[in-house]
Amino acid sequence: MHDPDILILDEPTDGLDPNQKHEVRTLIKDMASEKAIIISTHILEEVDAVCSQAVIIAQGKIIFSGTPNELAAHSRYHNIVSVTVAKANAEKAIAKAKTISGVNEVEELAAGEDVRIRLLGADGKQIIGAASDALREFGIKELHVERGHLDDVFRELTEGNQSGVHRT
């Protein structure tokens, strides 16, 4: 029985242009069926693009181990609904959004002639159906679910680690 080869890469796409990043990521994915590949990176977009498992180490201790999706689920913005409406409809849409069952918080982000509204659900609860139904009358220009922000999760976990919080 042959042990799998191990390849360790440190910041494999740092400093590369988008086309080069794509080529390196494709190469990594192609090699992953034959080798165990360990990537050390601070570029969390890399984790999302090529990793099946993520481990965060801070102060010499593992503080998170799981899939990139499990990591994203720790984000405050995991499963939030982002809605864009015309500025003229924003005030009424925001008021209506605050009445949707399961919505804990509503954030308004100005975006020129439009306004983007973020609806945060309780504990990452799926609220897109209710949001779509409730806000349809306000002329939705864009509606999508955000997966979560890995950079925010990394900061929260590593800063939390300094106060004794460990999540694995």
Short mmCIF file of C-alpha atoms in Angstrom, two decimals:
data_model
loop_
_atom_site.label_atom_id
_atom_site.label_comp_id
_atom_site.label_asym_id
_atom_site.label_seq_id
_atom_site.Cartn_x
_atom_site.Cartn_y
_atom_site.Cartn_z
CA MET A 1 0.00 0.00 0.00
CA HIS A 2 1.38 3.39 -1.02
CA ASP A 3 0.97 6.32 1.34
CA PRO A 4 -0.47 9.42 -0.33
CA ASP A 5 1.92 12.20 -1.16
CA ILE A 6 1.59 15.39 0.84
CA LEU A 7 2.03 18.80 -0.73
CA ILE A 8 2.29 21.87 1.48
CA LEU A 9 1.65 25.27 -0.13
CA ASP A 10 2.19 28.62 1.56
CA GLU A 11 0.02 31.43 0.13
CA PRO A 12 -0.14 29.76 -3.32
CA THR A 13 -1.96 32.60 -5.09
CA ASP A 14 -0.55 35.62 -3.27
CA GLY A 15 0.41 38.32 -5.78
CA LEU A 16 -1.14 36.58 -8.78
CA ASP A 17 -3.58 38.16 -11.21
CA PRO A 18 -7.10 36.64 -11.48
CA ASN A 19 -6.19 34.43 -14.47
CA GLN A 20 -3.11 33.07 -12.71
CA LYS A 21 -5.14 32.45 -9.54
CA HIS A 22 -7.65 30.45 -11.57
CA GLU A 23 -4.87 28.34 -13.12
CA VAL A 24 -3.25 27.61 -9.74
CA ARG A 25 -6.60 26.74 -8.15
CA THR A 26 -7.43 24.40 -11.03
CA LEU A 27 -4.03 22.73 -10.64
CA ILE A 28 -4.59 22.30 -6.89
CA LYS A 29 -8.04 20.77 -7.44
CA ASP A 30 -6.64 18.40 -10.08
CA MET A 31 -3.85 17.23 -7.76
CA ALA A 32 -6.16 16.83 -4.74
CA SER A 33 -7.40 13.41 -5.89
CA GLU A 34 -3.84 12.04 -5.73
CA LYS A 35 -2.28 14.04 -2.89
CA ALA A 36 -3.11 15.42 0.49
CA ILE A 37 -2.68 19.17 0.02
CA ILE A 38 -2.19 21.52 2.94
CA ILE A 39 -2.55 25.22 2.20
CA SER A 40 -1.37 27.88 4.62
CA THR A 41 -3.07 31.14 3.77
CA HIS A 42 -4.47 34.34 5.19
CA ILE A 43 -6.50 34.85 2.00
CA LEU A 44 -9.81 33.33 3.03
CA GLU A 45 -11.15 33.54 -0.52
CA GLU A 46 -8.61 30.74 -1.12
CA VAL A 47 -10.23 28.54 1.53
CA ASP A 48 -13.59 28.94 -0.16
CA ALA A 49 -12.17 28.29 -3.63
CA VAL A 50 -10.13 25.12 -3.10
CA CYS A 51 -10.45 23.62 0.37
CA SER A 52 -12.65 20.77 1.55
CA GLN A 53 -11.58 21.30 5.17
CA ALA A 54 -10.50 24.42 7.06
CA VAL A 55 -8.45 24.64 10.22
CA ILE A 56 -7.76 27.90 12.03
CA ILE A 57 -4.80 27.94 14.37
CA ALA A 58 -4.19 30.83 16.76
CA GLN A 59 -1.51 31.03 19.42
CA GLY A 60 -0.49 27.45 18.62
CA LYS A 61 -3.96 25.98 19.21
CA ILE A 62 -6.63 24.74 16.83
CA ILE A 63 -9.64 26.99 17.38
CA PHE A 64 -11.73 25.80 14.42
CA SER A 65 -11.82 22.66 12.32
CA GLY A 66 -14.55 21.94 9.79
CA THR A 67 -15.68 22.59 6.24
CA PRO A 68 -15.62 26.06 4.67
CA ASN A 69 -19.43 26.00 4.83
CA GLU A 70 -19.33 25.26 8.56
CA LEU A 71 -16.89 28.15 8.97
CA ALA A 72 -19.18 30.49 7.02
CA ALA A 73 -22.09 29.46 9.24
CA HIS A 74 -20.35 31.26 12.14
CA SER A 75 -20.72 34.57 10.29
CA ARG A 76 -23.19 37.16 11.48
CA TYR A 77 -24.17 37.42 7.81
CA HIS A 78 -24.79 33.70 7.22
CA ASN A 79 -28.14 33.21 5.46
CA ILE A 80 -29.09 36.88 5.59
CA VAL A 81 -31.25 38.17 2.78
CA SER A 82 -30.00 41.11 0.77
CA VAL A 83 -32.70 43.05 -1.08
CA THR A 84 -32.24 46.00 -3.42
CA VAL A 85 -35.13 48.39 -4.09
CA ALA A 86 -35.45 51.85 -5.60
CA LYS A 87 -34.68 54.65 -3.14
CA ALA A 88 -38.29 55.89 -3.48
CA ASN A 89 -39.58 52.57 -2.07
CA ALA A 90 -36.90 52.04 0.58
CA GLU A 91 -38.62 53.54 3.62
CA LYS A 92 -41.78 51.48 3.16
CA ALA A 93 -39.80 48.33 2.30
CA ILE A 94 -37.69 48.70 5.45
CA ALA A 95 -40.79 49.18 7.61
CA LYS A 96 -42.36 46.07 6.06
CA ALA A 97 -39.11 44.06 6.44
CA LYS A 98 -39.13 44.74 10.18
CA THR A 99 -42.51 42.96 10.44
CA ILE A 100 -41.42 39.73 8.73
CA SER A 101 -41.52 36.72 11.04
CA GLY A 102 -38.03 35.48 11.85
CA VAL A 103 -36.27 38.77 11.03
CA ASN A 104 -34.23 39.99 13.99
CA GLU A 105 -32.57 43.02 12.44
CA VAL A 106 -32.79 45.16 9.31
CA GLU A 107 -29.79 47.12 7.98
CA GLU A 108 -29.97 49.80 5.30
CA LEU A 109 -27.07 50.40 2.92
CA ALA A 110 -27.25 53.30 0.47
CA ALA A 111 -26.31 52.44 -3.10
CA GLY A 112 -26.88 55.48 -5.35
CA GLU A 113 -30.37 55.46 -6.83
CA ASP A 114 -31.12 52.20 -5.05
CA VAL A 115 -31.04 51.06 -1.45
CA ARG A 116 -29.82 47.68 -0.34
CA ILE A 117 -31.53 46.23 2.71
CA ARG A 118 -30.09 43.35 4.72
CA LEU A 119 -32.48 41.19 6.70
CA LEU A 120 -30.83 39.19 9.47
CA GLY A 121 -32.74 36.15 10.64
CA ALA A 122 -32.61 34.42 13.99
CA ASP A 123 -29.71 31.94 14.25
CA GLY A 124 -29.08 31.82 10.50
CA LYS A 125 -32.70 30.82 9.82
CA GLN A 126 -33.76 30.77 6.14
CA ILE A 127 -36.01 33.79 5.54
CA ILE A 128 -35.72 34.32 1.79
CA GLY A 129 -39.21 33.01 0.99
CA ALA A 130 -40.89 35.24 3.55
CA ALA A 131 -38.76 38.22 2.49
CA SER A 132 -39.56 37.74 -1.19
CA ASP A 133 -43.29 37.46 -0.52
CA ALA A 134 -43.41 40.45 1.85
CA LEU A 135 -41.29 42.82 -0.25
CA ARG A 136 -42.44 41.92 -3.77
CA GLU A 137 -44.80 44.91 -3.88
CA PHE A 138 -41.85 47.32 -3.51
CA GLY A 139 -40.27 46.46 -6.87
CA ILE A 140 -37.35 44.25 -5.88
CA LYS A 141 -34.39 44.84 -8.20
CA GLU A 142 -32.16 42.22 -6.61
CA LEU A 143 -32.68 39.53 -3.99
CA HIS A 144 -30.13 37.00 -2.77
CA VAL A 145 -28.94 35.08 0.26
CA GLU A 146 -25.47 35.81 1.58
CA ARG A 147 -23.39 32.86 2.64
CA GLY A 148 -21.30 34.59 5.29
CA HIS A 149 -18.07 36.55 5.46
CA LEU A 150 -15.07 34.36 6.25
CA ASP A 151 -12.84 37.32 7.10
CA ASP A 152 -15.30 38.39 9.83
CA VAL A 153 -15.46 34.85 11.21
CA PHE A 154 -11.66 34.59 11.25
CA ARG A 155 -11.37 37.86 13.17
CA GLU A 156 -14.09 36.85 15.62
CA LEU A 157 -12.56 33.44 16.27
CA THR A 158 -8.98 34.65 16.61
CA GLU A 159 -9.90 37.66 18.74
CA GLY A 160 -12.14 35.41 20.83
CA ASN A 161 -9.21 33.05 21.24
CA GLN A 162 -7.34 35.77 23.11
CA SER A 163 -10.12 35.82 25.70
CA GLY A 164 -10.24 32.04 26.04
CA VAL A 165 -12.97 31.23 23.50
CA HIS A 166 -12.21 28.08 21.48
CA ARG A 167 -14.44 26.55 18.81
CA THR A 168 -13.64 23.26 17.12
#
